[in-house]
PDB file of C-alpha atoms in Angstrom:
ATOM      1  CA  MET T1142     -10.007  -6.859 -22.934  1.00 48.00           C
ATOM      2  CA  ASP T1143      -7.634  -9.611 -21.404  1.00 49.00           C
ATOM      3  CA  PHE T1144      -4.673  -9.262 -19.083  1.00 54.00           C
ATOM      4  CA  ALA T1145      -2.338  -9.958 -21.885  1.00 56.00           C
ATOM      5  CA  GLN T1146      -4.187  -7.260 -24.039  1.00 58.00           C
ATOM      6  CA  ALA T1147      -3.791  -4.785 -21.015  1.00 59.00           C
ATOM      7  CA  PHE T1148      -0.125  -5.622 -20.495  1.00 63.00           C
ATOM      8  CA  GLY T1149       0.502  -5.350 -24.258  1.00 64.00           C
ATOM      9  CA  LYS T1150      -0.347  -1.580 -23.978  1.00 68.00           C
ATOM     10  CA  LEU T1151       2.791  -1.171 -22.063  1.00 72.00           C
ATOM     11  CA  ASN T1152       6.287  -0.123 -23.490  1.00 79.00           C
ATOM     12  CA  ILE T1153       9.581  -1.476 -23.139  1.00 87.00           C
ATOM     13  CA  ALA T1154      10.688   0.904 -20.546  1.00 88.00           C
ATOM     14  CA  SER T1155       7.331  -0.473 -18.415  1.00 85.00           C
ATOM     15  CA  TYR T1156       8.719  -3.751 -18.685  1.00 88.00           C
ATOM     16  CA  VAL T1157      12.331  -2.596 -17.543  1.00 93.00           C
ATOM     17  CA  PHE T1158      11.316  -1.099 -14.513  1.00 94.00           C
ATOM     18  CA  LEU T1159       9.122  -3.974 -13.726  1.00 90.00           C
ATOM     19  CA  ILE T1160      11.837  -6.309 -13.679  1.00 93.00           C
ATOM     20  CA  LEU T1161      14.082  -3.869 -12.031  1.00 95.00           C
ATOM     21  CA  PHE T1162      11.254  -3.729  -9.113  1.00 94.00           C
ATOM     22  CA  GLY T1163      11.484  -7.830  -9.276  1.00 94.00           C
ATOM     23  CA  LEU T1164      15.265  -7.844  -8.833  1.00 96.00           C
ATOM     24  CA  ALA T1165      15.085  -5.329  -6.063  1.00 95.00           C
ATOM     25  CA  SER T1166      12.497  -7.284  -4.386  1.00 94.00           C
ATOM     26  CA  ILE T1167      14.369 -10.392  -4.239  1.00 94.00           C
ATOM     27  CA  ILE T1168      17.487  -8.692  -2.983  1.00 94.00           C
ATOM     28  CA  GLN T1169      15.475  -7.169  -0.192  1.00 92.00           C
ATOM     29  CA  MET T1170      14.080 -10.438   0.981  1.00 93.00           C
ATOM     30  CA  ILE T1171      17.418 -12.054   0.751  1.00 92.00           C
ATOM     31  CA  PHE T1172      18.727  -9.080   2.996  1.00 91.00           C
ATOM     32  CA  ALA T1173      16.144  -9.576   5.118  1.00 89.00           C
ATOM     33  CA  ILE T1174      16.423 -13.585   5.499  1.00 90.00           C
ATOM     34  CA  SER T1175      19.975 -13.348   6.329  1.00 89.00           C
ATOM     35  CA  GLU T1176      19.412 -10.284   8.757  1.00 85.00           C
ATOM     36  CA  LYS T1177      21.607  -7.857   7.000  1.00 87.00           C
ATOM     37  CA  GLU T1178      19.818  -4.896   8.412  1.00 82.00           C
ATOM     38  CA  ASN T1179      22.137  -2.133   7.030  1.00 84.00           C
ATOM     39  CA  TYR T1180      21.952  -3.511   3.564  1.00 86.00           C
ATOM     40  CA  ARG T1181      18.291  -3.918   3.580  1.00 86.00           C
ATOM     41  CA  ARG T1182      17.863  -0.092   5.152  1.00 84.00           C
ATOM     42  CA  ILE T1183      20.177   1.194   2.142  1.00 86.00           C
ATOM     43  CA  GLU T1184      18.422  -1.097  -0.543  1.00 89.00           C
ATOM     44  CA  LYS T1185      14.774  -1.022   0.328  1.00 88.00           C
ATOM     45  CA  PRO T1186      13.833   2.483  -1.175  1.00 89.00           C
ATOM     46  CA  PHE T1187      14.999   0.885  -4.534  1.00 92.00           C
ATOM     47  CA  CYS T1188      11.751  -1.189  -4.814  1.00 92.00           C
ATOM     48  CA  LEU T1189       9.285   1.269  -4.741  1.00 91.00           C
ATOM     49  CA  LEU T1190      11.460   3.572  -6.716  1.00 92.00           C
ATOM     50  CA  PHE T1191      11.333   1.254  -9.591  1.00 94.00           C
ATOM     51  CA  LEU T1192       7.625   0.181  -9.438  1.00 91.00           C
ATOM     52  CA  GLY T1193       6.981   3.717  -9.267  1.00 92.00           C
ATOM     53  CA  MET T1194       8.943   4.653 -12.558  1.00 93.00           C
ATOM     54  CA  PHE T1195       6.971   1.593 -13.919  1.00 92.00           C
ATOM     55  CA  ALA T1196       3.815   3.506 -13.458  1.00 89.00           C
ATOM     56  CA  LEU T1197       5.058   6.819 -14.384  1.00 90.00           C
ATOM     57  CA  VAL T1198       6.471   5.447 -17.718  1.00 89.00           C
ATOM     58  CA  SER T1199       3.413   3.533 -18.430  1.00 85.00           C
ATOM     59  CA  PHE T1200       0.665   6.060 -17.693  1.00 83.00           C
ATOM     60  CA  PRO T1201       2.307   9.528 -17.159  1.00 85.00           C
ATOM     61  CA  ASN T1202      -1.153  11.050 -17.746  1.00 85.00           C
ATOM     62  CA  HIS T1203      -2.282   9.339 -14.311  1.00 84.00           C
ATOM     63  CA  PRO T1204       0.050  11.029 -11.592  1.00 87.00           C
ATOM     64  CA  LEU T1205      -1.972   9.775  -8.853  1.00 88.00           C
ATOM     65  CA  ILE T1206      -0.697   6.081  -9.377  1.00 88.00           C
ATOM     66  CA  TYR T1207       3.088   6.711  -9.706  1.00 88.00           C
ATOM     67  CA  VAL T1208       2.762   9.799  -6.643  1.00 92.00           C
ATOM     68  CA  GLY T1209       1.339   6.915  -4.625  1.00 89.00           C
ATOM     69  CA  ALA T1210       4.272   4.668  -5.307  1.00 90.00           C
ATOM     70  CA  PHE T1211       7.042   7.666  -4.541  1.00 92.00           C
ATOM     71  CA  LEU T1212       4.966   8.460  -1.196  1.00 92.00           C
ATOM     72  CA  GLY T1213       5.539   4.577  -0.688  1.00 87.00           C
ATOM     73  CA  MET T1214       9.236   4.985  -1.096  1.00 90.00           C
ATOM     74  CA  VAL T1215       9.283   7.948   1.299  1.00 91.00           C
ATOM     75  CA  GLY T1216       7.592   6.062   3.781  1.00 87.00           C
ATOM     76  CA  ASP T1217      10.106   3.205   3.437  1.00 84.00           C
ATOM     77  CA  ILE T1218      12.763   5.405   3.950  1.00 86.00           C
ATOM     78  CA  LEU T1219      11.228   7.361   7.230  1.00 87.00           C
ATOM     79  CA  VAL T1220       9.853   4.274   9.189  1.00 76.00           C
ATOM     80  CA  LEU T1221      13.482   2.865   9.298  1.00 75.00           C
ATOM     81  CA  PHE T1222      14.297   5.413  12.096  1.00 76.00           C
ATOM     82  CA  LYS T1223      13.628   4.714  15.793  1.00 72.00           C
ATOM     83  CA  ASP T1224      12.327   8.205  16.396  1.00 75.00           C
ATOM     84  CA  ASN T1225       8.642   7.813  16.964  1.00 72.00           C
ATOM     85  CA  ARG T1226       8.109  11.570  15.222  1.00 79.00           C
ATOM     86  CA  ILE T1227       9.769  10.212  12.311  1.00 84.00           C
ATOM     87  CA  PHE T1228       8.139   7.195  12.130  1.00 78.00           C
ATOM     88  CA  ALA T1229       4.888   8.659  12.306  1.00 79.00           C
ATOM     89  CA  LEU T1230       5.719  10.672   9.334  1.00 86.00           C
ATOM     90  CA  GLY T1231       6.590   7.839   7.525  1.00 84.00           C
ATOM     91  CA  ALA T1232       3.116   6.407   8.375  1.00 81.00           C
ATOM     92  CA  LEU T1233       1.468   9.751   7.096  1.00 85.00           C
ATOM     93  CA  SER T1234       3.429   9.188   3.971  1.00 90.00           C
ATOM     94  CA  PHE T1235       2.049   5.581   3.513  1.00 85.00           C
ATOM     95  CA  PHE T1236      -1.566   7.087   4.211  1.00 84.00           C
ATOM     96  CA  LEU T1237      -1.088   9.807   1.585  1.00 89.00           C
ATOM     97  CA  GLY T1238      -0.096   7.235  -0.805  1.00 88.00           C
ATOM     98  CA  HIS T1239      -3.080   5.232   0.003  1.00 83.00           C
ATOM     99  CA  LEU T1240      -5.241   8.324  -0.570  1.00 86.00           C
ATOM    100  CA  CYS T1241      -3.587   8.642  -3.865  1.00 88.00           C
ATOM    101  CA  TYR T1242      -4.858   5.198  -4.849  1.00 85.00           C
ATOM    102  CA  ALA T1243      -8.322   5.699  -3.714  1.00 81.00           C
ATOM    103  CA  ILE T1244      -8.786   8.889  -5.368  1.00 82.00           C
ATOM    104  CA  GLU T1245      -7.576   7.078  -8.742  1.00 82.00           C
ATOM    105  CA  ILE T1246     -10.301   4.468  -8.219  1.00 77.00           C
ATOM    106  CA  ILE T1247     -12.822   7.252  -7.250  1.00 75.00           C
ATOM    107  CA  ASN T1248     -12.128   8.665 -10.382  1.00 75.00           C
ATOM    108  CA  VAL T1249     -13.032   5.394 -12.144  1.00 69.00           C
ATOM    109  CA  PHE T1250     -16.227   5.679 -10.046  1.00 66.00           C
ATOM    110  CA  LEU T1251     -17.223   9.105 -11.405  1.00 67.00           C
ATOM    111  CA  LYS T1252     -16.573   8.250 -14.734  1.00 67.00           C
ATOM    112  CA  SER T1253     -18.934   4.996 -14.388  1.00 61.00           C
ATOM    113  CA  ASN T1254     -21.707   6.943 -12.614  1.00 63.00           C
ATOM    114  CA  ILE T1255     -21.641   5.526  -9.321  1.00 63.00           C
ATOM    115  CA  PRO T1256     -24.393   5.809  -7.243  1.00 65.00           C
ATOM    116  CA  TYR T1257     -24.375   8.402  -4.524  1.00 65.00           C
ATOM    117  CA  GLN T1258     -25.508   5.908  -1.820  1.00 70.00           C
ATOM    118  CA  ASN T1259     -22.695   3.845  -2.652  1.00 70.00           C
ATOM    119  CA  ILE T1260     -20.147   6.652  -1.422  1.00 72.00           C
ATOM    120  CA  ILE T1261     -22.329   7.185   1.771  1.00 78.00           C
ATOM    121  CA  ILE T1262     -22.155   3.369   2.549  1.00 79.00           C
ATOM    122  CA  ILE T1263     -17.874   3.427   1.899  1.00 78.00           C
ATOM    123  CA  CYS T1264     -18.093   6.488   4.292  1.00 82.00           C
ATOM    124  CA  GLY T1265     -20.011   4.523   6.728  1.00 86.00           C
ATOM    125  CA  CYS T1266     -17.672   1.745   6.613  1.00 85.00           C
ATOM    126  CA  PHE T1267     -14.916   4.035   7.597  1.00 86.00           C
ATOM    127  CA  VAL T1268     -16.575   5.353  10.427  1.00 90.00           C
ATOM    128  CA  ILE T1269     -17.171   1.886  11.461  1.00 90.00           C
ATOM    129  CA  PHE T1270     -13.620   0.575  11.257  1.00 87.00           C
ATOM    130  CA  PHE T1271     -12.615   3.875  13.114  1.00 89.00           C
ATOM    131  CA  ILE T1272     -14.259   3.398  16.102  1.00 90.00           C
ATOM    132  CA  GLY T1273     -13.603  -0.386  16.070  1.00 88.00           C
ATOM    133  CA  ILE T1274      -9.775   0.099  15.654  1.00 86.00           C
ATOM    134  CA  PHE T1275      -9.922   3.096  18.407  1.00 89.00           C
ATOM    135  CA  VAL T1276     -11.602   0.874  20.751  1.00 87.00           C
ATOM    136  CA  LEU T1277      -9.270  -1.933  20.098  1.00 84.00           C
ATOM    137  CA  ALA T1278      -5.967   0.075  19.915  1.00 80.00           C
ATOM    138  CA  ASN T1279      -7.204   1.230  23.183  1.00 81.00           C
ATOM    139  CA  ARG T1280      -5.728  -1.588  25.053  1.00 78.00           C
ATOM    140  CA  PHE T1281      -2.030  -1.708  23.798  1.00 76.00           C
ATOM    141  CA  ILE T1282      -1.556   1.846  22.469  1.00 77.00           C
ATOM    142  CA  GLU T1283      -1.174   4.235  25.410  1.00 77.00           C
ATOM    143  CA  LYS T1284      -0.811   7.890  23.644  1.00 78.00           C
ATOM    144  CA  LYS T1285      -4.132   8.942  22.454  1.00 78.00           C
ATOM    145  CA  TRP T1286      -2.623  11.060  19.351  1.00 79.00           C
ATOM    146  CA  GLU T1287      -1.274   7.477  18.524  1.00 77.00           C
ATOM    147  CA  ARG T1288      -4.300   5.558  18.810  1.00 82.00           C
ATOM    148  CA  VAL T1289      -6.002   8.408  16.568  1.00 86.00           C
ATOM    149  CA  GLY T1290      -3.321   8.094  13.977  1.00 81.00           C
ATOM    150  CA  ALA T1291      -3.493   4.350  13.742  1.00 82.00           C
ATOM    151  CA  SER T1292      -7.129   4.440  14.091  1.00 85.00           C
ATOM    152  CA  ILE T1293      -7.495   7.141  10.816  1.00 85.00           C
ATOM    153  CA  TYR T1294      -4.740   5.042   9.117  1.00 82.00           C
ATOM    154  CA  TYR T1295      -6.015   1.563   9.444  1.00 85.00           C
ATOM    155  CA  ALA T1296      -9.850   2.500   8.782  1.00 86.00           C
ATOM    156  CA  SER T1297      -8.664   4.084   5.308  1.00 83.00           C
ATOM    157  CA  LEU T1298      -6.967   0.930   4.539  1.00 82.00           C
ATOM    158  CA  PHE T1299      -9.568  -1.385   5.649  1.00 85.00           C
ATOM    159  CA  THR T1300     -12.352   0.893   3.803  1.00 83.00           C
ATOM    160  CA  MET T1301     -10.315   0.304   0.628  1.00 80.00           C
ATOM    161  CA  LEU T1302     -11.608  -3.291   0.301  1.00 79.00           C
ATOM    162  CA  PRO T1303     -15.277  -2.076  -0.132  1.00 79.00           C
ATOM    163  CA  LEU T1304     -14.040   0.516  -2.194  1.00 75.00           C
ATOM    164  CA  ILE T1305     -12.493  -1.896  -4.327  1.00 74.00           C
ATOM    165  CA  ILE T1306     -15.319  -4.496  -4.495  1.00 74.00           C
ATOM    166  CA  THR T1307     -17.889  -1.806  -5.603  1.00 72.00           C
ATOM    167  CA  CYS T1308     -15.061  -0.874  -8.432  1.00 67.00           C
ATOM    168  CA  TYR T1309     -15.414  -4.270  -9.248  1.00 66.00           C
ATOM    169  CA  PHE T1310     -18.699  -4.467  -9.832  1.00 66.00           C
ATOM    170  CA  LEU T1311     -18.996  -1.216 -11.785  1.00 63.00           C
ATOM    171  CA  VAL T1312     -15.877  -1.927 -14.014  1.00 60.00           C
ATOM    172  CA  GLY T1313     -15.083  -5.035 -13.726  1.00 59.00           C
ATOM    173  CA  SER T1314     -11.554  -5.097 -15.669  1.00 57.00           C
ATOM    174  CA  PHE T1315      -8.615  -6.164 -13.148  1.00 59.00           C
ATOM    175  CA  SER T1316     -10.034  -5.243  -9.812  1.00 69.00           C
ATOM    176  CA  TYR T1317      -9.448  -8.433  -7.953  1.00 76.00           C
ATOM    177  CA  LEU T1318      -5.427  -7.346  -8.631  1.00 80.00           C
ATOM    178  CA  LEU T1319      -6.320  -4.502  -6.199  1.00 81.00           C
ATOM    179  CA  VAL T1320      -8.306  -6.927  -3.711  1.00 82.00           C
ATOM    180  CA  ILE T1321      -5.513  -9.151  -3.703  1.00 86.00           C
ATOM    181  CA  GLY T1322      -2.844  -5.907  -3.097  1.00 86.00           C
ATOM    182  CA  ILE T1323      -4.786  -4.388  -0.146  1.00 85.00           C
ATOM    183  CA  VAL T1324      -5.482  -7.664   1.674  1.00 87.00           C
ATOM    184  CA  PHE T1325      -1.544  -8.264   1.427  1.00 91.00           C
ATOM    185  CA  PHE T1326      -1.192  -4.407   2.823  1.00 87.00           C
ATOM    186  CA  ILE T1327      -3.558  -5.177   5.919  1.00 86.00           C
ATOM    187  CA  ILE T1328      -1.492  -8.349   6.727  1.00 90.00           C
ATOM    188  CA  SER T1329       1.777  -6.330   6.413  1.00 89.00           C
ATOM    189  CA  ASP T1330       0.497  -3.328   8.540  1.00 83.00           C
ATOM    190  CA  ILE T1331      -0.998  -5.371  11.104  1.00 86.00           C
ATOM    191  CA  ILE T1332       2.391  -7.235  11.360  1.00 88.00           C
ATOM    192  CA  ILE T1333       4.148  -3.695  11.914  1.00 83.00           C
ATOM    193  CA  LEU T1334       1.479  -2.863  14.584  1.00 79.00           C
ATOM    194  CA  PHE T1335       1.824  -6.283  16.381  1.00 82.00           C
ATOM    195  CA  THR T1336       5.362  -5.821  16.689  1.00 83.00           C
ATOM    196  CA  LYS T1337       5.726  -2.164  17.636  1.00 76.00           C
ATOM    197  CA  TYR T1338       3.240  -2.319  20.169  1.00 74.00           C
ATOM    198  CA  VAL T1339       2.716  -5.960  21.546  1.00 79.00           C
ATOM    199  CA  ARG T1340       6.167  -8.125  20.726  1.00 78.00           C
ATOM    200  CA  LYS T1341       8.791  -9.026  18.282  1.00 81.00           C
ATOM    201  CA  PHE T1342       8.939 -12.335  16.533  1.00 81.00           C
ATOM    202  CA  LYS T1343      11.712 -14.181  14.996  1.00 82.00           C
ATOM    203  CA  LYS T1344      12.149 -13.122  11.151  1.00 81.00           C
ATOM    204  CA  TYR T1345       9.380 -10.886  11.258  1.00 83.00           C
ATOM    205  CA  ASP T1346      11.016  -8.463   8.837  1.00 84.00           C
ATOM    206  CA  VAL T1347      10.517 -11.063   6.119  1.00 88.00           C
ATOM    207  CA  ALA T1348       6.846 -11.677   6.683  1.00 90.00           C
ATOM    208  CA  ILE T1349       6.713  -7.541   6.739  1.00 89.00           C
ATOM    209  CA  MET T1350       8.682  -6.971   3.752  1.00 89.00           C
ATOM    210  CA  GLY T1351       7.494 -10.091   1.504  1.00 91.00           C
ATOM    211  CA  THR T1352       3.623  -9.074   2.265  1.00 92.00           C
ATOM    212  CA  TYR T1353       4.368  -5.505   1.734  1.00 90.00           C
ATOM    213  CA  LEU T1354       6.157  -6.030  -1.602  1.00 92.00           C
ATOM    214  CA  ILE T1355       3.575  -8.309  -2.955  1.00 93.00           C
ATOM    215  CA  ALA T1356       0.791  -5.578  -1.869  1.00 90.00           C
ATOM    216  CA  GLN T1357       2.506  -2.764  -3.879  1.00 89.00           C
ATOM    217  CA  LEU T1358       2.976  -4.777  -6.863  1.00 90.00           C
ATOM    218  CA  PHE T1359      -0.612  -5.906  -6.715  1.00 89.00           C
ATOM    219  CA  LEU T1360      -2.005  -2.509  -6.164  1.00 87.00           C
ATOM    220  CA  ILE T1361       0.013  -0.760  -8.830  1.00 88.00           C
ATOM    221  CA  THR T1362      -0.219  -3.553 -11.592  1.00 84.00           C
ATOM    222  CA  GLY T1363      -3.979  -3.474 -10.647  1.00 82.00           C
ATOM    223  CA  LEU T1364      -4.446   0.275 -11.202  1.00 82.00           C
ATOM    224  CA  THR T1365      -2.142   0.271 -14.178  1.00 81.00           C
ATOM    225  CA  THR T1366      -4.444  -2.534 -16.223  1.00 76.00           C
ATOM    226  CA  MET T1367      -7.603  -0.993 -15.107  1.00 74.00           C
ATOM    227  CA  VAL T1368      -6.470   2.334 -16.389  1.00 69.00           C
ATOM    228  CA  ALA T1369      -5.470   0.481 -19.425  1.00 65.00           C
ATOM    229  CA  VAL T1370      -8.838  -0.966 -20.329  1.00 62.00           C
ATOM    230  CA  LEU T1371     -10.829   2.240 -19.647  1.00 61.00           C
TER     231      LEU T1371
END
């Protein structure tokens, strides 16, 4: 099944919400470029709302995909607050969203009879990433609980790469969309980490939102097209 055939399985409502996501993303980027922060904060959650609705109406029997998107929407709202505790809840919401995506991919593994050694290797990657990130974060994150939280979050994010690559060799399909999505997610979250703990730079919101929206688009469409071909 090619890309056109996979998207041919979508209904009219799917395309409507995908177009709405595109329009909301364009508006979000205009607000970010023009530095209209108040408007950007109000409009921002609609991007993931429409993308989540796209996943919901496309494949309602795969709730982890649209729940992951909706958790991203909640995270978008919470990270706007300056209170570190609320910001941490936003990061937790993003983490749970990534977990939903990861579980959906693992479900593909289970259907493909993945060898158990592959799971062990992926778990080993998480441990290596966690230790490396924790040691690196010690240089610029003072609070230990923040270092632990950031290490768990970013280790899970980086571990998505070997997870998705393994998925590609097992089932093929459109896993490369997931790779693109997770790479942009990593870039976006590294920028967030840099601007929060090191220093801010001009128009950093544009860089964060641009990479973030691309990441979510490729992750969600990658997951939905992968589900379509199974």
